[in-house]
Coordinates of C-alpha atoms and ligand atoms in Angstrom, one line a residue:
M21 CA 12.2 -29.8 -140.0
K22 CA 13.7 -33.3 -139.2
L23 CA 14.9 -35.3 -142.2
W24 CA 12.1 -37.7 -141.2
G25 CA 9.6 -35.0 -140.3
G26 CA 7.0 -35.6 -143.2
R27 CA 4.4 -37.5 -141.2
F28 CA 4.7 -35.3 -138.1
Q29 CA 2.5 -32.3 -137.3
R30 CA 4.4 -31.1 -134.3
D31 CA 8.1 -30.8 -133.6
T32 CA 9.6 -33.1 -130.9
E33 CA 10.1 -31.7 -127.5
K34 CA 13.6 -30.3 -126.9
T35 CA 14.0 -32.8 -124.0
V36 CA 13.3 -35.7 -126.4
D37 CA 15.9 -34.3 -128.9
D38 CA 18.4 -34.1 -126.1
F39 CA 17.4 -37.5 -124.7
Q40 CA 17.7 -39.4 -127.9
S41 CA 20.6 -37.7 -129.6
S42 CA 23.7 -39.9 -130.1
L43 CA 25.8 -37.2 -131.8
P44 CA 27.8 -36.3 -128.7
F45 CA 29.3 -39.8 -128.7
D46 CA 28.8 -41.2 -132.3
K47 CA 30.6 -38.2 -133.9
R48 CA 33.7 -40.2 -133.5
L49 CA 32.3 -42.4 -136.3
Y50 CA 32.6 -39.6 -138.9
R51 CA 35.4 -41.3 -140.8
Q52 CA 33.6 -44.7 -141.0
D53 CA 30.3 -42.9 -141.9
I54 CA 31.8 -40.9 -144.7
R55 CA 33.8 -43.9 -146.0
A56 CA 30.7 -46.1 -146.2
S57 CA 28.7 -43.3 -147.9
L58 CA 31.4 -42.8 -150.5
A59 CA 31.2 -46.5 -151.3
H60 CA 27.4 -46.5 -151.4
A61 CA 27.3 -43.4 -153.6
A62 CA 29.8 -44.8 -156.0
M63 CA 27.7 -47.9 -156.3
L64 CA 24.4 -45.9 -156.8
G65 CA 26.2 -44.2 -159.7
K66 CA 27.6 -47.4 -161.2
Q67 CA 24.1 -49.0 -161.1
G68 CA 22.6 -45.9 -162.7
I69 CA 20.3 -45.4 -159.7
I70 CA 21.7 -41.8 -159.6
S71 CA 23.3 -39.9 -162.4
D72 CA 27.0 -39.6 -162.9
D73 CA 26.8 -35.9 -162.1
E74 CA 24.9 -36.6 -159.0
M75 CA 27.4 -39.3 -158.0
K76 CA 30.4 -36.9 -158.6
A77 CA 28.7 -34.1 -156.6
I78 CA 28.1 -36.5 -153.7
L79 CA 31.6 -37.9 -153.7
N80 CA 33.2 -34.4 -153.9
G81 CA 30.9 -33.1 -151.2
L82 CA 31.6 -36.0 -148.9
A83 CA 35.4 -35.7 -149.5
E84 CA 35.2 -32.0 -148.5
I85 CA 33.1 -32.7 -145.4
L86 CA 35.7 -35.3 -144.4
L87 CA 38.5 -32.8 -144.8
N88 CA 36.6 -30.2 -142.7
F89 CA 36.1 -32.9 -140.0
E90 CA 39.8 -33.6 -140.0
K91 CA 40.5 -29.8 -139.8
G92 CA 38.2 -29.6 -136.8
A93 CA 36.1 -27.1 -138.9
I94 CA 32.8 -28.9 -138.3
D95 CA 30.6 -28.1 -135.3
A96 CA 29.4 -31.4 -134.1
A97 CA 27.6 -29.9 -131.2
G98 CA 24.7 -28.8 -133.3
D99 CA 21.2 -30.2 -133.1
A100 CA 21.6 -33.1 -135.5
E101 CA 20.2 -36.4 -134.1
D102 CA 23.3 -38.4 -135.0
I103 CA 26.4 -38.6 -137.1
H104 CA 24.5 -40.0 -140.0
M105 CA 22.0 -37.1 -140.1
L106 CA 24.7 -34.6 -139.5
V107 CA 26.7 -35.7 -142.5
E108 CA 23.6 -35.9 -144.8
E109 CA 22.6 -32.5 -143.7
L110 CA 26.0 -31.0 -144.3
L111 CA 26.0 -32.7 -147.7
T112 CA 22.7 -31.2 -148.8
E113 CA 23.7 -27.8 -147.5
R114 CA 26.9 -28.1 -149.6
I115 CA 25.7 -29.7 -152.9
G116 CA 21.9 -29.1 -152.9
E117 CA 19.4 -31.6 -154.4
A118 CA 21.9 -34.4 -155.2
G119 CA 22.7 -34.7 -151.4
K120 CA 19.1 -35.8 -150.9
K121 CA 19.8 -38.9 -153.1
L122 CA 22.6 -40.3 -151.0
H123 CA 20.2 -42.2 -148.8
T124 CA 18.6 -44.0 -151.7
G125 CA 18.3 -47.8 -151.0
R126 CA 19.8 -47.3 -147.4
S127 CA 18.4 -47.0 -143.9
R128 CA 20.2 -45.7 -140.9
N129 CA 19.8 -49.2 -139.6
D130 CA 22.1 -50.8 -142.1
Q131 CA 24.2 -47.7 -142.1
V132 CA 24.9 -47.6 -138.4
A133 CA 25.6 -51.4 -138.5
L134 CA 28.1 -50.8 -141.2
D135 CA 29.7 -47.8 -139.4
M136 CA 30.1 -49.9 -136.2
R137 CA 31.6 -52.8 -138.1
L138 CA 34.2 -50.5 -139.8
Y139 CA 35.0 -48.9 -136.4
A140 CA 35.2 -52.3 -134.7
M141 CA 37.6 -53.6 -137.4
K142 CA 39.8 -50.6 -137.0
T143 CA 39.7 -51.0 -133.3
C144 CA 40.8 -54.6 -133.6
D145 CA 43.8 -53.6 -135.7
E146 CA 44.9 -51.0 -133.2
T147 CA 44.4 -53.3 -130.3
A148 CA 46.2 -56.1 -132.0
D149 CA 49.2 -53.8 -132.7
K150 CA 49.4 -52.8 -129.0
L151 CA 49.2 -56.5 -128.0
K152 CA 51.9 -57.4 -130.4
A153 CA 54.1 -54.7 -128.9
L154 CA 53.4 -56.0 -125.4
C155 CA 54.2 -59.5 -126.5
E156 CA 57.5 -58.4 -127.9
T157 CA 58.4 -56.6 -124.6
L158 CA 57.4 -59.7 -122.7
L159 CA 59.6 -61.9 -125.0
S160 CA 62.7 -59.6 -124.6
L161 CA 62.3 -59.6 -120.8
A162 CA 61.9 -63.3 -120.9
Q163 CA 65.2 -63.5 -122.7
K164 CA 67.0 -61.2 -120.4
H165 CA 65.9 -63.1 -117.4
A166 CA 66.0 -66.7 -118.7
G167 CA 68.5 -67.7 -116.0
D168 CA 67.3 -65.6 -113.1
I169 CA 65.8 -67.9 -110.4
M170 CA 62.7 -67.0 -108.4
P171 CA 60.2 -68.9 -106.3
G172 CA 57.1 -70.0 -108.1
Y173 CA 54.0 -69.9 -106.0
T174 CA 50.8 -71.7 -105.4
H175 CA 48.3 -70.4 -102.8
L176 CA 50.9 -67.5 -102.6
Q177 CA 53.1 -70.0 -100.8
R178 CA 56.6 -70.6 -102.2
A179 CA 56.3 -73.8 -104.1
Q180 CA 59.0 -74.6 -106.7
P181 CA 61.8 -72.7 -108.2
I182 CA 61.2 -71.2 -111.7
T183 CA 62.9 -68.3 -113.5
L184 CA 61.7 -64.8 -114.1
G185 CA 62.1 -65.5 -117.8
H186 CA 59.6 -68.4 -117.4
W187 CA 57.2 -66.0 -115.5
F188 CA 57.4 -63.5 -118.4
L189 CA 56.7 -66.2 -120.9
C190 CA 53.5 -67.1 -119.1
W191 CA 52.2 -63.6 -119.7
F192 CA 53.4 -63.8 -123.2
E193 CA 51.2 -66.9 -123.8
M194 CA 48.2 -65.2 -122.2
H195 CA 48.5 -62.1 -124.2
L196 CA 49.1 -64.0 -127.5
R197 CA 45.8 -65.7 -127.0
D198 CA 44.2 -62.3 -126.4
L199 CA 45.7 -61.3 -129.7
E200 CA 44.0 -64.4 -131.3
R201 CA 40.7 -63.4 -129.7
V202 CA 40.9 -59.8 -131.1
R203 CA 41.7 -61.2 -134.5
H204 CA 38.6 -63.3 -134.2
A205 CA 36.6 -60.2 -133.3
K206 CA 37.8 -58.5 -136.4
D207 CA 36.7 -61.5 -138.6
A208 CA 33.3 -61.3 -136.9
A209 CA 33.0 -57.6 -137.8
D210 CA 34.1 -58.1 -141.3
N211 CA 30.7 -58.6 -143.0
M212 CA 29.1 -55.9 -145.1
P213 CA 25.4 -55.1 -144.1
L214 CA 24.4 -52.4 -146.6
G215 CA 21.5 -53.5 -148.8
A216 CA 19.6 -54.7 -145.8
G217 CA 17.8 -51.4 -145.7
A218 CA 15.7 -50.9 -142.6
L219 CA 15.1 -54.6 -142.2
A220 CA 13.7 -56.1 -145.4
G221 CA 16.3 -55.4 -148.0
T222 CA 15.5 -53.0 -150.9
T223 CA 13.9 -52.9 -154.3
Y224 CA 16.7 -51.0 -155.9
S225 CA 19.2 -53.0 -157.9
L226 CA 22.0 -52.5 -155.5
D227 CA 25.4 -54.1 -156.2
R228 CA 26.2 -55.1 -152.6
D229 CA 29.4 -56.8 -153.6
F230 CA 30.7 -53.7 -155.3
V231 CA 30.3 -51.8 -151.9
R232 CA 31.9 -54.7 -150.1
V233 CA 35.0 -54.6 -152.4
G234 CA 35.1 -50.8 -152.1
L235 CA 35.3 -51.1 -148.4
K236 CA 37.8 -53.9 -148.5
M237 CA 35.6 -56.1 -146.5
S238 CA 35.6 -59.9 -146.7
A239 CA 31.9 -61.0 -146.9
L240 CA 28.3 -59.9 -147.1
C241 CA 25.8 -60.2 -144.3
R242 CA 23.4 -62.8 -145.8
N243 CA 20.1 -61.9 -144.1
S244 CA 18.7 -58.6 -144.0
L245 CA 17.1 -59.0 -140.6
D246 CA 20.3 -60.3 -139.1
A247 CA 22.3 -57.4 -140.7
V248 CA 20.5 -54.7 -138.8
S249 CA 19.6 -56.7 -135.6
D250 CA 22.8 -58.0 -134.1
R251 CA 25.8 -56.5 -132.3
D252 CA 27.5 -59.8 -131.5
F253 CA 30.6 -58.6 -133.4
L254 CA 30.9 -55.8 -130.8
L255 CA 30.4 -58.3 -128.0
D256 CA 33.2 -60.4 -129.4
Y257 CA 35.6 -57.5 -129.0
L258 CA 34.2 -56.7 -125.5
H259 CA 34.8 -60.2 -124.6
A260 CA 38.3 -60.2 -125.9
A261 CA 39.0 -56.9 -124.1
S262 CA 37.5 -58.3 -120.9
V263 CA 39.8 -61.3 -120.9
G264 CA 42.7 -59.2 -122.0
M265 CA 42.0 -56.8 -119.0
M266 CA 41.7 -59.8 -116.7
H267 CA 45.2 -60.9 -117.8
L268 CA 46.6 -57.3 -117.3
S269 CA 44.9 -57.2 -114.0
R270 CA 46.5 -60.4 -112.8
L271 CA 49.9 -59.2 -114.0
C272 CA 49.4 -55.9 -112.3
E273 CA 48.4 -57.7 -109.0
E274 CA 51.7 -59.4 -109.0
L275 CA 53.5 -56.1 -109.7
V276 CA 51.6 -54.5 -106.7
L277 CA 52.6 -57.4 -104.6
W278 CA 56.2 -57.5 -105.7
N279 CA 56.5 -53.8 -105.1
T280 CA 55.8 -54.2 -101.4
T281 CA 58.7 -54.0 -99.0
E282 CA 57.7 -57.5 -97.9
F283 CA 58.3 -59.0 -101.3
G284 CA 60.9 -56.5 -102.6
F285 CA 61.0 -58.2 -106.1
I286 CA 60.6 -55.0 -108.0
T287 CA 61.3 -51.3 -107.7
L288 CA 59.1 -49.2 -110.0
D289 CA 60.7 -46.4 -111.8
D290 CA 59.8 -43.0 -110.2
R291 CA 58.3 -41.9 -113.5
Y292 CA 55.7 -44.7 -113.2
A293 CA 54.8 -44.4 -109.6
T294 CA 53.1 -41.8 -107.5
G295 CA 53.3 -40.3 -104.0
S296 CA 51.0 -39.7 -101.1
S297 CA 49.6 -36.4 -100.1
M298 CA 50.0 -37.1 -96.5
M299 CA 52.7 -39.7 -96.0
P300 CA 56.0 -38.5 -97.3
Q301 CA 57.7 -41.8 -97.5
K302 CA 55.2 -43.4 -99.8
K303 CA 55.9 -44.5 -103.4
N304 CA 52.7 -46.2 -104.7
P305 CA 52.1 -48.5 -107.6
D306 CA 49.0 -46.5 -108.8
V307 CA 49.4 -47.4 -112.5
A308 CA 49.2 -51.1 -111.8
E309 CA 46.3 -50.6 -109.4
L310 CA 44.4 -48.5 -111.9
I311 CA 44.8 -51.1 -114.5
R312 CA 43.4 -53.7 -112.0
G313 CA 40.6 -51.3 -111.2
K314 CA 39.7 -50.5 -114.8
T315 CA 39.2 -54.2 -115.5
G316 CA 35.9 -53.9 -113.6
R317 CA 34.9 -51.1 -115.9
V318 CA 35.5 -53.1 -119.1
Y319 CA 33.6 -56.1 -117.7
G320 CA 30.8 -53.6 -117.0
D321 CA 30.9 -52.5 -120.7
L322 CA 30.5 -56.1 -121.8
M323 CA 27.7 -56.8 -119.4
A324 CA 25.9 -53.6 -120.4
L325 CA 25.8 -54.5 -124.0
M326 CA 24.9 -58.1 -123.3
T327 CA 22.0 -56.8 -121.3
V328 CA 20.9 -54.3 -123.8
M329 CA 20.7 -57.0 -126.5
K330 CA 19.0 -59.6 -124.3
G331 CA 15.4 -60.1 -125.3
L332 CA 15.4 -57.5 -128.1
P333 CA 12.8 -58.4 -130.7
L334 CA 13.8 -58.3 -134.4
A335 CA 14.8 -56.2 -136.1
Y336 CA 16.3 -52.8 -135.1
G337 CA 15.4 -51.1 -131.8
K338 CA 16.8 -47.9 -130.7
D339 CA 18.1 -49.7 -127.6
M340 CA 21.0 -50.7 -129.9
Q341 CA 22.2 -47.1 -130.0
E342 CA 23.4 -47.9 -126.5
D343 CA 26.2 -50.2 -128.1
K344 CA 28.4 -47.2 -128.7
E345 CA 29.4 -45.7 -125.3
S346 CA 30.1 -49.3 -124.0
F347 CA 32.2 -50.1 -127.0
F348 CA 34.1 -46.9 -127.1
D349 CA 34.7 -46.9 -123.4
A350 CA 36.1 -50.5 -123.5
R351 CA 38.3 -49.7 -126.4
D352 CA 39.7 -46.5 -124.9
T353 CA 40.3 -48.2 -121.6
Y354 CA 41.9 -51.4 -122.9
T355 CA 44.2 -49.6 -125.4
A356 CA 45.2 -47.0 -122.7
C357 CA 46.1 -49.9 -120.3
L358 CA 48.1 -51.7 -123.1
D359 CA 50.0 -48.5 -123.8
I360 CA 51.1 -47.9 -120.2
I361 CA 51.8 -51.5 -119.1
R362 CA 54.8 -51.8 -121.4
P363 CA 56.9 -48.9 -120.1
L364 CA 55.8 -49.9 -116.6
L365 CA 57.4 -53.3 -117.1
E366 CA 60.4 -52.0 -119.1
T367 CA 61.5 -49.3 -116.6
G368 CA 61.0 -51.5 -113.5
T369 CA 64.0 -52.9 -111.7
F370 CA 63.6 -56.6 -111.0
H371 CA 65.6 -57.6 -107.9
T372 CA 66.8 -61.0 -109.0
D373 CA 69.0 -61.4 -106.0
I374 CA 66.1 -61.1 -103.7
M375 CA 64.1 -63.4 -105.8
H376 CA 66.9 -65.9 -105.8
K377 CA 67.1 -65.8 -101.9
G378 CA 63.3 -66.3 -101.8
A379 CA 63.7 -69.5 -103.8
L380 CA 66.6 -70.6 -101.7
N381 CA 65.1 -70.0 -98.3
G382 CA 61.6 -71.1 -99.2
F383 CA 62.3 -74.8 -99.5
T384 CA 61.3 -74.7 -103.2
N385 CA 63.6 -77.6 -103.7
A386 CA 61.8 -79.9 -101.3
T387 CA 60.1 -81.7 -104.2
D388 CA 63.5 -82.2 -105.7
L389 CA 64.8 -83.7 -102.5
A390 CA 61.9 -86.1 -102.6
D391 CA 62.6 -86.9 -106.2
Y392 CA 66.2 -87.6 -105.3
L393 CA 65.2 -90.1 -102.8
V394 CA 62.9 -91.8 -105.3
G395 CA 65.9 -92.0 -107.6
K396 CA 67.7 -93.9 -104.8
G397 CA 64.8 -96.5 -104.6
T398 CA 62.5 -94.9 -102.0
P399 CA 58.7 -95.1 -102.8
F400 CA 57.5 -91.5 -103.6
R401 CA 55.0 -91.4 -100.8
D402 CA 57.8 -92.2 -98.2
A403 CA 60.2 -89.9 -100.0
H404 CA 57.5 -87.1 -99.7
A405 CA 57.1 -87.8 -95.9
I406 CA 60.9 -87.8 -95.4
S407 CA 61.5 -84.6 -97.3
G408 CA 58.7 -83.0 -95.2
Q409 CA 60.4 -84.1 -92.0
V410 CA 63.8 -82.7 -93.2
V411 CA 61.9 -79.3 -93.9
A412 CA 60.5 -79.4 -90.4
Y413 CA 63.9 -80.0 -89.1
C414 CA 65.4 -77.1 -91.0
L415 CA 62.6 -74.8 -89.9
G416 CA 63.5 -75.7 -86.2
K417 CA 67.1 -75.0 -87.0
G418 CA 66.4 -71.9 -89.0
C419 CA 68.3 -73.0 -92.0
A420 CA 67.8 -74.1 -95.7
L421 CA 68.1 -77.7 -97.0
H422 CA 71.5 -77.1 -98.5
D423 CA 72.9 -76.0 -95.1
L424 CA 72.4 -79.6 -93.7
S425 CA 75.4 -81.9 -93.4
L426 CA 75.3 -85.3 -95.1
K427 CA 75.1 -86.8 -91.6
E428 CA 72.0 -84.8 -90.9
F429 CA 70.4 -85.9 -94.2
R430 CA 71.3 -89.5 -93.4
R431 CA 69.5 -89.3 -90.1
F432 CA 66.3 -89.1 -92.2
A433 CA 67.2 -91.2 -95.1
N434 CA 70.4 -93.4 -95.1
V435 CA 70.3 -93.7 -98.9
T436 CA 71.4 -90.1 -99.1
D437 CA 74.8 -89.4 -100.7
E438 CA 77.1 -86.5 -101.4
D439 CA 75.2 -86.1 -104.8
V440 CA 72.2 -84.8 -102.8
Y441 CA 73.7 -81.2 -102.9
E442 CA 73.8 -81.4 -106.7
A443 CA 70.2 -82.7 -106.8
I444 CA 68.8 -79.8 -104.7
A445 CA 70.9 -77.0 -106.2
L446 CA 68.4 -74.6 -107.6
E447 CA 70.1 -74.2 -111.0
N448 CA 69.9 -78.0 -111.4
C449 CA 66.3 -78.1 -110.2
I450 CA 65.4 -75.6 -112.9
N451 CA 67.4 -77.1 -115.7
R452 CA 66.2 -80.6 -115.1
R453 CA 62.7 -79.3 -115.9
K454 CA 63.3 -79.3 -119.6
V455 CA 60.0 -81.0 -120.4
L456 CA 58.3 -78.9 -123.1
G457 CA 56.8 -75.9 -121.4
G458 CA 59.1 -76.2 -118.4
P459 CA 61.3 -73.5 -116.8
A460 CA 64.8 -74.8 -117.8
T461 CA 66.8 -71.9 -119.1
G462 CA 67.4 -73.5 -122.4
N463 CA 63.7 -74.1 -122.8
V464 CA 62.9 -70.5 -122.1
L465 CA 65.4 -69.3 -124.6
K466 CA 64.1 -71.7 -127.2
E467 CA 60.5 -70.5 -126.5
V468 CA 61.5 -66.9 -126.9
E469 CA 62.8 -67.6 -130.3
L470 CA 59.7 -69.6 -131.2
G471 CA 57.5 -66.9 -129.7
K472 CA 59.0 -64.4 -132.1
V473 CA 58.0 -66.7 -135.0
R474 CA 54.5 -67.2 -133.6
L475 CA 54.1 -63.5 -133.1
R476 CA 55.0 -62.9 -136.7
A477 CA 51.9 -64.8 -137.9
Y478 CA 49.8 -61.8 -136.6
Ligands
LIG30 N1 21.8 -43.3 -133.9 C1 21.2 -44.5 -134.3 C2 22.0 -45.6 -133.6 O1 23.1 -45.5 -133.2 C3 21.2 -44.7 -135.8 C4 20.1 -45.6 -136.2 C5 18.8 -44.9 -136.1 N2 17.7 -45.7 -136.7 C6 16.5 -45.5 -136.4 N3 15.6 -46.2 -137.1 N4 16.0 -44.6 -135.6 O2 21.5 -46.7 -133.5

């Protein structure tokens, strides 16, 4: 008979059992479920709601069950409805009558909310560690390439010179914010719901705070309806993961582009690239493409749970069981991507010579020429027009700005002097941009040091 079978005259159909079982996917909550039950049982004992002997039997029984789970000795493919039922059944099988007292003052509704909160907190810690490692990689690559000039783009057109180090720092900033979002998601999960019962609290004299402290959680859910009815803390993680994947996806898009023969900015290591079954010459950036592709899947997980939660009446509805696969999938996908992006970046060869040429031949210093003329007293609008005419002239000649003679420059602006060559030299263009946040090599190196300190706060 089912643990809830008292009021039923007939067994559920097998198809219903199969349809509603969450065990195939919620078995991964076994650690959280048992940890939470240990804290609950210890509290029941302390409050005298169950006897000391009963408490001890439950605690020992649960500890053994946990051990057996860890050893892989538990068959979680059985016909239990979910992980909570399975653990309770195993406990009663093992210790007899006392096992039936574990669920005193508790419902699966507050139990599953707690399990998911604990799981989400652990997930946030794991994700944060991976994000930290990625941020460290980005900082060390930024340091290594602080002086390597490359073209910066807008509209995918060469725009102004930056450094590869500056480019790495951009991704550092984005992923540091992702870290902050994940930390927020952990705070959101860090509220203890037990005591809410099914929806309306309980008549037992539970010590909710004792359970909270036992689980090392920060606060208590302060409304029993809310405690069992919301999954917004999971949505916070799903949102953080979606934004994080969006950043990874954009980074990967650049890698895919840079890996083309047309760009030639990067050569991926053979160990992190794949071949074609038909075209022998191919070396494809599949890892980067897959990360880009998996972003859609994580967005899907977020949208799935948003949609599950929309319009749900208070309090618990079985709909909420659908939180798990979305959450687990997003967690697995995001952390796998964070794991593989790091070696992908670390083993890639960045062709700084080709980048430099790209900056040199792309008129990325045309703004600096205009600024130079402004320095000589030309109004910016006129200087902009003149610099544009010089670019057009170079395009016709098939040369770069610095290839022009002073005489040629003077044909467009007679205020031009010998110092124009200094003004448009790429190193100088970069290093003049030492405004906070700018690409000057000194800036990048300073930001790398500061970045290490900022990272330490997490
Ligand atoms: N497996 C369920 C879930 O994940 C546990 C809660 C079931 N509660 C209930 N009243 N049927 O949501």
